[in-house]
PDB file of C-alpha atoms (C1' of nucleotides) in Angstrom:
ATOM      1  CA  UNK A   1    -102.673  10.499   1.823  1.00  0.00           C
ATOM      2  CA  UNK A   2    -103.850   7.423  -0.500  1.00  0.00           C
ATOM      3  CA  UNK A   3    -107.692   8.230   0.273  1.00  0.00           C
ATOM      4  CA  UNK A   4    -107.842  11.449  -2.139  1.00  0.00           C
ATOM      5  CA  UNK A   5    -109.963  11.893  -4.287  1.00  0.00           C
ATOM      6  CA  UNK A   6    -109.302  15.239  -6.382  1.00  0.00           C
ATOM      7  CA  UNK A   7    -110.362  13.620  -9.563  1.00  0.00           C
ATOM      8  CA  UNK A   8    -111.398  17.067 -10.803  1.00  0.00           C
ATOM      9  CA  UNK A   9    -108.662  18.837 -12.162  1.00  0.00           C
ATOM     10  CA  UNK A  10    -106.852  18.402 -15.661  1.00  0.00           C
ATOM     11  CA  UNK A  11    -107.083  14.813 -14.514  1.00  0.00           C
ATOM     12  CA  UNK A  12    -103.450  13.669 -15.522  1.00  0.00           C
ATOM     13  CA  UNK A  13    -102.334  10.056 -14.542  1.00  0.00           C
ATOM     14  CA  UNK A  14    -103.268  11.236 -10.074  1.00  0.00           C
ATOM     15  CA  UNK A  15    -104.527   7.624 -10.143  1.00  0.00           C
ATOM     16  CA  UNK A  16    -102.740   7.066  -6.639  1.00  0.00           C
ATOM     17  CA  UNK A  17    -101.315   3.943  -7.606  1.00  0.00           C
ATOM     18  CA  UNK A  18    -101.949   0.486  -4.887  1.00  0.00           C
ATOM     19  CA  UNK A  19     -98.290   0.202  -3.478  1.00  0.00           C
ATOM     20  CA  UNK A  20     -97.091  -2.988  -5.385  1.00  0.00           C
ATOM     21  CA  UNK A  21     -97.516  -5.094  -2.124  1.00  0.00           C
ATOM     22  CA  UNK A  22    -101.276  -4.625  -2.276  1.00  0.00           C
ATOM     23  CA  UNK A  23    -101.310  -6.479  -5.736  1.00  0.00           C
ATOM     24  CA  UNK A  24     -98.630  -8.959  -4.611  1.00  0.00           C
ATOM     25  CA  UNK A  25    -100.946  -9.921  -2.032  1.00  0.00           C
ATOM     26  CA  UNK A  26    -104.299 -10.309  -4.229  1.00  0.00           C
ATOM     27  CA  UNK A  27    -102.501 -11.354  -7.450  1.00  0.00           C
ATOM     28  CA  UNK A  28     -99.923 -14.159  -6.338  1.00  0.00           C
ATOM     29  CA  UNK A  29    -100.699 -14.687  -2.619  1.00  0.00           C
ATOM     30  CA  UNK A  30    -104.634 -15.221  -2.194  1.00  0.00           C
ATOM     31  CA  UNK A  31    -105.170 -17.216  -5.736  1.00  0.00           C
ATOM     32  CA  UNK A  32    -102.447 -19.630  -4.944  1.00  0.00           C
ATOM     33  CA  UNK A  33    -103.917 -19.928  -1.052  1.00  0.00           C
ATOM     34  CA  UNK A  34    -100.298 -19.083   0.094  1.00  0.00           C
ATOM     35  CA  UNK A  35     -99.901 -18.062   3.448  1.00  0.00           C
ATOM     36  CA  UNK A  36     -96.959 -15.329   4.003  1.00  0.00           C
ATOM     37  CA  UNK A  37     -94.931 -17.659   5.989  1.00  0.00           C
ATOM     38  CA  UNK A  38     -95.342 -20.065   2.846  1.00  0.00           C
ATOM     39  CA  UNK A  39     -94.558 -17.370   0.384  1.00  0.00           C
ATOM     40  CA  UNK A  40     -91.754 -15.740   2.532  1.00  0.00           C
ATOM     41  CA  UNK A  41     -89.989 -18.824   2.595  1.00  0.00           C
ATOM     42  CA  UNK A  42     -89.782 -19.826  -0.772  1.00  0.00           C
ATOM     43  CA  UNK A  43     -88.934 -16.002  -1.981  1.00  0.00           C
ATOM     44  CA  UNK A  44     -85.896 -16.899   0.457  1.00  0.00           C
ATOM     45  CA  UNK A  45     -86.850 -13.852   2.623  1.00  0.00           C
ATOM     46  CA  UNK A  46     -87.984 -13.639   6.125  1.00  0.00           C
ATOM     47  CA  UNK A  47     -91.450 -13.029   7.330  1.00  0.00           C
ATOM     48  CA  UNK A  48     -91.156  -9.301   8.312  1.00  0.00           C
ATOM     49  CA  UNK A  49     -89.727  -8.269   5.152  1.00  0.00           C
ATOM     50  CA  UNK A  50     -92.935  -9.601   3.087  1.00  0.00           C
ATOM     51  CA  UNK A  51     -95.125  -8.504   5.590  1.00  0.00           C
ATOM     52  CA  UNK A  52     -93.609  -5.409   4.881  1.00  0.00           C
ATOM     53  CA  UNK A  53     -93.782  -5.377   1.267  1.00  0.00           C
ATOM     54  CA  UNK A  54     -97.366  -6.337   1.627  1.00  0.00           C
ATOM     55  CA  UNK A  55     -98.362  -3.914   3.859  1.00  0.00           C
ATOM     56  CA  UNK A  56     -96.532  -0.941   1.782  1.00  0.00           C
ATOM     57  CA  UNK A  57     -94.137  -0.633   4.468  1.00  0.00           C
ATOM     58  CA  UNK A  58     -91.473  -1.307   2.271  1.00  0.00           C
ATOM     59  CA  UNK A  59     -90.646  -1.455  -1.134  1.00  0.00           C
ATOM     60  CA  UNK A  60     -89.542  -3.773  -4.122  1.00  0.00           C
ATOM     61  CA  UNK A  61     -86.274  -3.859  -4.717  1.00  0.00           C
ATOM     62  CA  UNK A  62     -84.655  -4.303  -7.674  1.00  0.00           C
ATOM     63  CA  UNK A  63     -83.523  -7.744  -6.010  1.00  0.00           C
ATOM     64  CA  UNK A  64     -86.901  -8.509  -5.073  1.00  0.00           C
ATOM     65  CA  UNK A  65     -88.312  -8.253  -8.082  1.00  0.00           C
ATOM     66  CA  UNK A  66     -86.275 -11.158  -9.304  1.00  0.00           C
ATOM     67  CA  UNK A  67     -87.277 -12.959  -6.742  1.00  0.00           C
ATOM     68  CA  UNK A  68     -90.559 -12.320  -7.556  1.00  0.00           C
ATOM     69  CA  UNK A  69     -90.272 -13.395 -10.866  1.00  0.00           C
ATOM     70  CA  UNK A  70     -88.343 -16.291 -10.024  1.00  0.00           C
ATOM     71  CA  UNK A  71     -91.327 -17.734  -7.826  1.00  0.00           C
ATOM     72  CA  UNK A  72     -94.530 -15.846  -9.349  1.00  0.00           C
ATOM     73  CA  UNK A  73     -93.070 -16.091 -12.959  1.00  0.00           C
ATOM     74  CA  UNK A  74     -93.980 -12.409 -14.300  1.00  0.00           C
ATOM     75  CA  UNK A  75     -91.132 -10.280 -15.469  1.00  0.00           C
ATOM     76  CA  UNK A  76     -88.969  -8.530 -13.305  1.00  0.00           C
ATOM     77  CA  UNK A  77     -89.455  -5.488 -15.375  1.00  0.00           C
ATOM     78  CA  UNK A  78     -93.257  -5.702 -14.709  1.00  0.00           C
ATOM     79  CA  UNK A  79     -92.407  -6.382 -10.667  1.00  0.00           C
ATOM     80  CA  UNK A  80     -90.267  -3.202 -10.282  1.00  0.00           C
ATOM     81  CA  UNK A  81     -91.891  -0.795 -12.583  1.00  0.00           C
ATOM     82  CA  UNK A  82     -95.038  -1.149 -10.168  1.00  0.00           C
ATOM     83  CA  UNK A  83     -92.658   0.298  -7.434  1.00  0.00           C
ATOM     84  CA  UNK A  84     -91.336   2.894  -9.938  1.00  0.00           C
ATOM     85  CA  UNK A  85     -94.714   4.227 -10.663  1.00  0.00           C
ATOM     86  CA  UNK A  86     -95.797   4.304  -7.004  1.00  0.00           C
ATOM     87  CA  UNK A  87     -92.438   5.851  -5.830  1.00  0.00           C
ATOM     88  CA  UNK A  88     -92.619   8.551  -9.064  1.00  0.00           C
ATOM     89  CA  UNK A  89     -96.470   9.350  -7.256  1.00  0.00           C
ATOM     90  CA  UNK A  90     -95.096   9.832  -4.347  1.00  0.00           C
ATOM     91  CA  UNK A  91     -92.339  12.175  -5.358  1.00  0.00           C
ATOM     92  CA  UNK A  92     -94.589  13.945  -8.029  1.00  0.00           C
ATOM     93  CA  UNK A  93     -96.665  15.263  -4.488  1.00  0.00           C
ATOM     94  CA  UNK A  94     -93.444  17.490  -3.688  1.00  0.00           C
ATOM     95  CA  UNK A  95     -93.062  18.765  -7.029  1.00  0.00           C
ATOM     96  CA  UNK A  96     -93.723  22.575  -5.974  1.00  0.00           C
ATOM     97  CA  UNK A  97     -91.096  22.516  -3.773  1.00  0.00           C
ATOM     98  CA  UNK A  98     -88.736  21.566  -5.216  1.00  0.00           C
ATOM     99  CA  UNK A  99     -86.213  25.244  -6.083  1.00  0.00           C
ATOM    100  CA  UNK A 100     -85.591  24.272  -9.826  1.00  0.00           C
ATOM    101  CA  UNK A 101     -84.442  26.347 -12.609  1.00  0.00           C
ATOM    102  CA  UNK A 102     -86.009  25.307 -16.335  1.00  0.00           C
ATOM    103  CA  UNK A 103     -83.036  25.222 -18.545  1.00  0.00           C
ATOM    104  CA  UNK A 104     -84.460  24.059 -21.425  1.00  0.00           C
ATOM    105  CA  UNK A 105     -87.986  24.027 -22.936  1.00  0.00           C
ATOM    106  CA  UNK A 106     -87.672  20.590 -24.310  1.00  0.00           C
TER     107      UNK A 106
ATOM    108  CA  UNK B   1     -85.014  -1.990 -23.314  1.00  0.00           C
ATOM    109  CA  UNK B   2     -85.971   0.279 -26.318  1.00  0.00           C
ATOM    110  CA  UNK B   3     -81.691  -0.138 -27.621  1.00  0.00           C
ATOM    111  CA  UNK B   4     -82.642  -3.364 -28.983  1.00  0.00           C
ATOM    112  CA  UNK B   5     -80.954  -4.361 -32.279  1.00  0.00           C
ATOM    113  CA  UNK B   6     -83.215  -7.293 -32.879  1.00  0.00           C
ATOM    114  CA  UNK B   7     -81.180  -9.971 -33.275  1.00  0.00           C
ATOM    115  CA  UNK B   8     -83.455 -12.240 -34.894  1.00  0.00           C
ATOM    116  CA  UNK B   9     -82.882 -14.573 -31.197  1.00  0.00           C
ATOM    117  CA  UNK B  10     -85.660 -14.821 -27.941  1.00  0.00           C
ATOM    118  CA  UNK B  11     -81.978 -12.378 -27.272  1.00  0.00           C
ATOM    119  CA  UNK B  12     -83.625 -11.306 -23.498  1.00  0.00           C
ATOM    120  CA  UNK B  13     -82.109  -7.499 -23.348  1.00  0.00           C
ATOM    121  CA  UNK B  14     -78.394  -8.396 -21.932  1.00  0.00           C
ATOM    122  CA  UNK B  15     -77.074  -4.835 -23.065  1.00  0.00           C
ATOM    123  CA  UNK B  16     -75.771  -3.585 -20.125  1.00  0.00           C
ATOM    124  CA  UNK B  17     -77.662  -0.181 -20.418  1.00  0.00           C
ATOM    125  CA  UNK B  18     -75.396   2.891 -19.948  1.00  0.00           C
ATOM    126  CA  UNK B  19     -75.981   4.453 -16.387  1.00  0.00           C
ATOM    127  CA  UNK B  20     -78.741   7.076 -16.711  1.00  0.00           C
ATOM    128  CA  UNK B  21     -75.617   9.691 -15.702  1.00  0.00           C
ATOM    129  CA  UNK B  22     -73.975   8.980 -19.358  1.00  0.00           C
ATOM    130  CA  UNK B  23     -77.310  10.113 -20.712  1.00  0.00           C
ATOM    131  CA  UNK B  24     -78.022  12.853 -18.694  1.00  0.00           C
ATOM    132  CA  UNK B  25     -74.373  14.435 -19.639  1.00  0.00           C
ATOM    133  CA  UNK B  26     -74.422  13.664 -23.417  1.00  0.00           C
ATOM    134  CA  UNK B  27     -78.162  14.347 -23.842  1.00  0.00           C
ATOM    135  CA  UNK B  28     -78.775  17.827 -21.619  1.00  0.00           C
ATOM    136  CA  UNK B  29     -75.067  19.096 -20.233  1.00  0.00           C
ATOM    137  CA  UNK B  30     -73.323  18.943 -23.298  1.00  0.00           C
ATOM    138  CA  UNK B  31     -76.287  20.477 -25.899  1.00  0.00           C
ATOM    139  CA  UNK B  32     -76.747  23.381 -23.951  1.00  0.00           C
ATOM    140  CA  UNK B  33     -72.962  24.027 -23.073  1.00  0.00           C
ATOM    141  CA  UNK B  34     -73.799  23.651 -19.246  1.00  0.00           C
ATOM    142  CA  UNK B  35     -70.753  23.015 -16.468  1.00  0.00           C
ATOM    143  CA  UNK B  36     -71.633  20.571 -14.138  1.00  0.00           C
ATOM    144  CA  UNK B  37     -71.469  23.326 -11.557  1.00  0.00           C
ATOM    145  CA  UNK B  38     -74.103  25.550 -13.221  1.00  0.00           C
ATOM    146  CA  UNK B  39     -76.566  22.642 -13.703  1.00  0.00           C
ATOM    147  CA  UNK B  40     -76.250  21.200 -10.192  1.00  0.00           C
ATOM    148  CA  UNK B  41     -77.277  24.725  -8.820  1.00  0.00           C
ATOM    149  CA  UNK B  42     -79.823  25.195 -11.365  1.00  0.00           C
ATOM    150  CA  UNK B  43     -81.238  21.571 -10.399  1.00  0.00           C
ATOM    151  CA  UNK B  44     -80.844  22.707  -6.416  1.00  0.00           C
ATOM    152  CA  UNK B  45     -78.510  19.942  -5.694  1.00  0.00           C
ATOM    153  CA  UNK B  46     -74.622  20.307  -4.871  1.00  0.00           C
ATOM    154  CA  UNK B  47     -71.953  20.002  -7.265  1.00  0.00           C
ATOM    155  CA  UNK B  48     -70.487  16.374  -5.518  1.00  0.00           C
ATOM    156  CA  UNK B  49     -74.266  14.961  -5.927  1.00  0.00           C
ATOM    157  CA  UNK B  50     -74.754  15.766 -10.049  1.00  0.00           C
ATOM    158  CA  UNK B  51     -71.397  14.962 -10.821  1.00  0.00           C
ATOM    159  CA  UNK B  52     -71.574  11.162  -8.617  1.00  0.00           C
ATOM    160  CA  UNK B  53     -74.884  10.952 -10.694  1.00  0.00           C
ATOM    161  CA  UNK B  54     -73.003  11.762 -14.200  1.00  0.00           C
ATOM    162  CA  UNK B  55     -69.962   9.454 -13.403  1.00  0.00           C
ATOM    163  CA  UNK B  56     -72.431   6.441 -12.350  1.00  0.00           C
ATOM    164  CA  UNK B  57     -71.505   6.519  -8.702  1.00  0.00           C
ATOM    165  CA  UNK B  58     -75.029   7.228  -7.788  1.00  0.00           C
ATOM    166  CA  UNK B  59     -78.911   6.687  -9.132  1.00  0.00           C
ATOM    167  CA  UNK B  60     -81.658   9.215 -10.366  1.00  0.00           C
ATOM    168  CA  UNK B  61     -83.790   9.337  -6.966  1.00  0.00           C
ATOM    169  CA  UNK B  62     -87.342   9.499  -7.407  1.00  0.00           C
ATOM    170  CA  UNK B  63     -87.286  13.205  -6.501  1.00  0.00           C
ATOM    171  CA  UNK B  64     -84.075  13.644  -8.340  1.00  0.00           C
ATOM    172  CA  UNK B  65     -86.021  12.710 -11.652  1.00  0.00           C
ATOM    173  CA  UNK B  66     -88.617  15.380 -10.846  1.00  0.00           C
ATOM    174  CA  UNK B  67     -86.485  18.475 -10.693  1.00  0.00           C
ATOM    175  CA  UNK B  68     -85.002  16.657 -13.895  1.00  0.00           C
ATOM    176  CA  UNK B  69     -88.220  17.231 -15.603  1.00  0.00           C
ATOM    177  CA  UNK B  70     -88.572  20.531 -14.552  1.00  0.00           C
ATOM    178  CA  UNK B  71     -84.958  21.779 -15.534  1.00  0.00           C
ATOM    179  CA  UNK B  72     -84.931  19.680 -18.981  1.00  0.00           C
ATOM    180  CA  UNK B  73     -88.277  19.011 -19.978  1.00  0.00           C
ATOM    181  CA  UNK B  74     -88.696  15.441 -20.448  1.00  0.00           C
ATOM    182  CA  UNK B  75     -90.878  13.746 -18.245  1.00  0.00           C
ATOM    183  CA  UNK B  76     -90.350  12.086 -14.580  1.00  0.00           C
ATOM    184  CA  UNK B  77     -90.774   8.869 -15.335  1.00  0.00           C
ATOM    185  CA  UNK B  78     -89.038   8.482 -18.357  1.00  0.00           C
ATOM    186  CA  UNK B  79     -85.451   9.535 -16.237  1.00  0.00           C
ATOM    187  CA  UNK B  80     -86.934   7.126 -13.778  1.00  0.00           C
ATOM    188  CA  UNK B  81     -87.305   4.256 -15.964  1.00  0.00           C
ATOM    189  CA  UNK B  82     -83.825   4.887 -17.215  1.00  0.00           C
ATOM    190  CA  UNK B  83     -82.652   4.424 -13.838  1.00  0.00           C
ATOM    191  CA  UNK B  84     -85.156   1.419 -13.332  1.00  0.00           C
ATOM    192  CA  UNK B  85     -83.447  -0.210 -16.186  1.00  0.00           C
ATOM    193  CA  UNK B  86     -80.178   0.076 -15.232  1.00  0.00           C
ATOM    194  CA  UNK B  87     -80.711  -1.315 -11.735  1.00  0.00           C
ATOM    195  CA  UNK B  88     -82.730  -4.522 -12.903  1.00  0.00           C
ATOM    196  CA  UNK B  89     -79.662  -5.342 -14.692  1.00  0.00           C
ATOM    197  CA  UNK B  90     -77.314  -5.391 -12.088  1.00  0.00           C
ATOM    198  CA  UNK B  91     -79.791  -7.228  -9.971  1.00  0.00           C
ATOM    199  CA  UNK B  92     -80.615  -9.674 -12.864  1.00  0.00           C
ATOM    200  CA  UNK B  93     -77.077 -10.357 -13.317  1.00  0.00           C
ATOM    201  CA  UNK B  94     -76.908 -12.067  -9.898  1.00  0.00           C
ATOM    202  CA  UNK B  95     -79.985 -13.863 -10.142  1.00  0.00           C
ATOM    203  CA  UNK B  96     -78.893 -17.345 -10.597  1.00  0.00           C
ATOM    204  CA  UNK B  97     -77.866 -16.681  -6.474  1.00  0.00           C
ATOM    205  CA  UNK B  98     -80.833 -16.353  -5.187  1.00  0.00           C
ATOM    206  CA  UNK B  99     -82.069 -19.468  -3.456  1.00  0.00           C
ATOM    207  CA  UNK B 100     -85.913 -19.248  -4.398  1.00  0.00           C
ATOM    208  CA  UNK B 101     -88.738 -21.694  -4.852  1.00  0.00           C
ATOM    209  CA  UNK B 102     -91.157 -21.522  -7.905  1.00  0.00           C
ATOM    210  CA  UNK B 103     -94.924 -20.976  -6.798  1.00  0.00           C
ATOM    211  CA  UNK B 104     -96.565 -20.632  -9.856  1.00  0.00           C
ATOM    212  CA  UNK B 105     -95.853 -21.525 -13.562  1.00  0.00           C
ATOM    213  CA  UNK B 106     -97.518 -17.987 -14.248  1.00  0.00           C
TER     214      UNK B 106
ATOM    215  C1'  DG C   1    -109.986 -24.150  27.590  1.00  0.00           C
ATOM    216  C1'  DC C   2    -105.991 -24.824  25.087  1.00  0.00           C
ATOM    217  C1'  DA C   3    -102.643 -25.781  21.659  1.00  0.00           C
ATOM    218  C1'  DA C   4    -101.093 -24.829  17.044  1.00  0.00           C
ATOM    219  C1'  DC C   5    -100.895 -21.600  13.472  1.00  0.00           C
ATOM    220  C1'  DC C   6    -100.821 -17.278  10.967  1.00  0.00           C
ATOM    221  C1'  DT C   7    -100.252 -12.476  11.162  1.00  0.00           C
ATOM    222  C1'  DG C   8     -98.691  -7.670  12.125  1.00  0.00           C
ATOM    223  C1'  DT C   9     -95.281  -5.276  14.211  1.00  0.00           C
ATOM    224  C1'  DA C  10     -92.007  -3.348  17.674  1.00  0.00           C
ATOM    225  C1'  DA C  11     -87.031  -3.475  18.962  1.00  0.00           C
ATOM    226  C1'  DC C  12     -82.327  -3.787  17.643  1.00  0.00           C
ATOM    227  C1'  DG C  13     -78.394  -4.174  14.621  1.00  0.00           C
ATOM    228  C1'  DA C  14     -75.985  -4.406  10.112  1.00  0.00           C
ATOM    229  C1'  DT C  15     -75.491  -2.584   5.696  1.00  0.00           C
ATOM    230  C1'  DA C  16     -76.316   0.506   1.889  1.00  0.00           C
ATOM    231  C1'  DT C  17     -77.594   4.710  -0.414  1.00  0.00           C
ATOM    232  C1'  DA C  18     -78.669   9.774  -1.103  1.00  0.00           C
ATOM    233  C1'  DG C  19     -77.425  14.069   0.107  1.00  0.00           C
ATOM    234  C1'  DG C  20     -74.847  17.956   2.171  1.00  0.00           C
ATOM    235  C1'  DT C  21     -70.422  20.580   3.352  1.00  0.00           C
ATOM    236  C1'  DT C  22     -65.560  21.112   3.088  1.00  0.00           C
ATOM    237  C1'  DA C  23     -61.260  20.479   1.060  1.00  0.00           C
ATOM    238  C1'  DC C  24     -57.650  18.662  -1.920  1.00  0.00           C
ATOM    239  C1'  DG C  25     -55.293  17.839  -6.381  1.00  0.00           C
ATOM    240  C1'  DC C  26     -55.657  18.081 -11.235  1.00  0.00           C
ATOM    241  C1'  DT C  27     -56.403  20.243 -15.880  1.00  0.00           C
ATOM    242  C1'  DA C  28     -57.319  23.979 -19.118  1.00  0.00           C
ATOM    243  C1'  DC C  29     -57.124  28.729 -20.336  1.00  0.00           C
ATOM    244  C1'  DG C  30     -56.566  33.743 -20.625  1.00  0.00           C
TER     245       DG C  30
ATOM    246  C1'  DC D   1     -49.761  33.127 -12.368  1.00  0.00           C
ATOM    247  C1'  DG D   2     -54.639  33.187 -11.294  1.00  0.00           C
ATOM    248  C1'  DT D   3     -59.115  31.448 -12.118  1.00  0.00           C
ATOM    249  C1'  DA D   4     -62.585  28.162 -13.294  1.00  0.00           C
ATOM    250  C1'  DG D   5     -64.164  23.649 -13.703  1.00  0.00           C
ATOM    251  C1'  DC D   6     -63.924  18.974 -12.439  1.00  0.00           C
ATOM    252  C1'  DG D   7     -63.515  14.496  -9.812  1.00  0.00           C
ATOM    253  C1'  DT D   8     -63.396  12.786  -5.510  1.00  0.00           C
ATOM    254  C1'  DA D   9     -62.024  11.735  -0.671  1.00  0.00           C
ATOM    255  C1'  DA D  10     -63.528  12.532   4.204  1.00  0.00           C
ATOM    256  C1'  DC D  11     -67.013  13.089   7.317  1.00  0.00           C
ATOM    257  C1'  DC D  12     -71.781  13.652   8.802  1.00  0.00           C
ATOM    258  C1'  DT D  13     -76.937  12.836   8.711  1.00  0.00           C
ATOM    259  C1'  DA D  14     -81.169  10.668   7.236  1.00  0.00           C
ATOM    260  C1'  DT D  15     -83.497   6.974   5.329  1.00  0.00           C
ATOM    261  C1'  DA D  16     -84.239   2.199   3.592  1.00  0.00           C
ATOM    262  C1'  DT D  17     -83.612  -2.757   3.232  1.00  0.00           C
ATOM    263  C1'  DC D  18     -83.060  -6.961   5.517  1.00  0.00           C
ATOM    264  C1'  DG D  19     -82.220 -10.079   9.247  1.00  0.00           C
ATOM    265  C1'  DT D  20     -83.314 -12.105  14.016  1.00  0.00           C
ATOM    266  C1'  DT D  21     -86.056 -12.220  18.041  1.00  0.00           C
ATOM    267  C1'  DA D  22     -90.075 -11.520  20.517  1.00  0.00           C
ATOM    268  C1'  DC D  23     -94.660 -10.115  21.640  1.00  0.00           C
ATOM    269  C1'  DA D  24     -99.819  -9.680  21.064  1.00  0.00           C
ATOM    270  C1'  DG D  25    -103.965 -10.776  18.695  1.00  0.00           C
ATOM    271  C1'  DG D  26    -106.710 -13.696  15.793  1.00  0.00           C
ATOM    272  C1'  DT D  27    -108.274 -18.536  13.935  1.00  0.00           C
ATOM    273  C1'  DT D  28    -109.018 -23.171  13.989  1.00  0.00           C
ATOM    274  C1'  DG D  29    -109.660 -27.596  15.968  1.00  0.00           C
ATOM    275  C1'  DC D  30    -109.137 -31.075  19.672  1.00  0.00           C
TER     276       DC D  30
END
DNA sequence: GCAACCTGTAACGATATAGGTTACGCTACG
DNA sequence: CGTAGCGTAACCTATATCGTTACAGGTTGC
């Protein structure tokens, strides 16, 4: 499901966002030659749940995200707003079936 | 985040941001003069999940912000974010808990 | 070879949340 | 009174996070 490539319609934002783990793993981990027992221990969390989280097994949540930017030092906002935008994606693929009534043109 | 009153201080956003619920009642129920039965069947959900949602007992899913767009217009991610919001302040409020090393100065 | 790591992940349990159905008590109104 | 709308409790299911433990595979170095 993340290999599409349907770049050839109207083109909105179907950028099939990296799962926030993927750029956990290549912005925090790999530059600061942190191994994930390293990092999982100093997030306070165990081993699984980062692998997890960096294998897009799991999400960020809200918690995490504080963690995150507790030990990596960017905002929390920035941390969980990744995993908003991937989740939205992923929701946004099941839009046409969802039974919906407009009730406003807004 | 976008309720800020400047007050002239670093003043990090400590507003406690109404739940997304509040919103969704005053912003879309109440304008168009809907019952909170008549929306929850025009959204496709039951009456006990739209009115937990409106009283702050539960979140705006992912999918739940979809058929929001689609009954009221506004887009996915902004009832999302709303949501987003709200829960990175209850997590932030218990972040001096968390038992986590810094990595980086980032 | 072998020991020491690091890693992914399966198995299992605990806890939490979203969502549904059903049902009860309450309020407002014609 | 009867009806409609509302909040919500009870109960069920499905899914998700997180933990511990354990296993298998890969590196690295003695």
């Amino acid at each position: 499901m993340s290999t599409m490539k349907t770049t050839t319609e109207k083109s909105m934002v179907m950028h099939n966002p990296p799962h926030p783990g993927e750029v956990l793993r290549e912005l925090c981990l790999e530059p600061l030659g942190l191994t994930v027992t390293a990092a999982a221990d100093a997030l306070g969390i165990s081993r699984k749940t980062l692998s997890a989280i960096l294998n897009g097994r799991a999400g960020i949540s809200p918690e995490m995200a504080v963690r995150l930017s507790i030990a990596f030092g960017a905002s929390a906002e920035s941390w969980l707003n990744q995993q908003t935008q991937y989740d939205l994606w992923l929701a946004e693929q099941n839009r046409k079936n969802l039974k919906v009534r407009k009730l406003s043109a807004a």
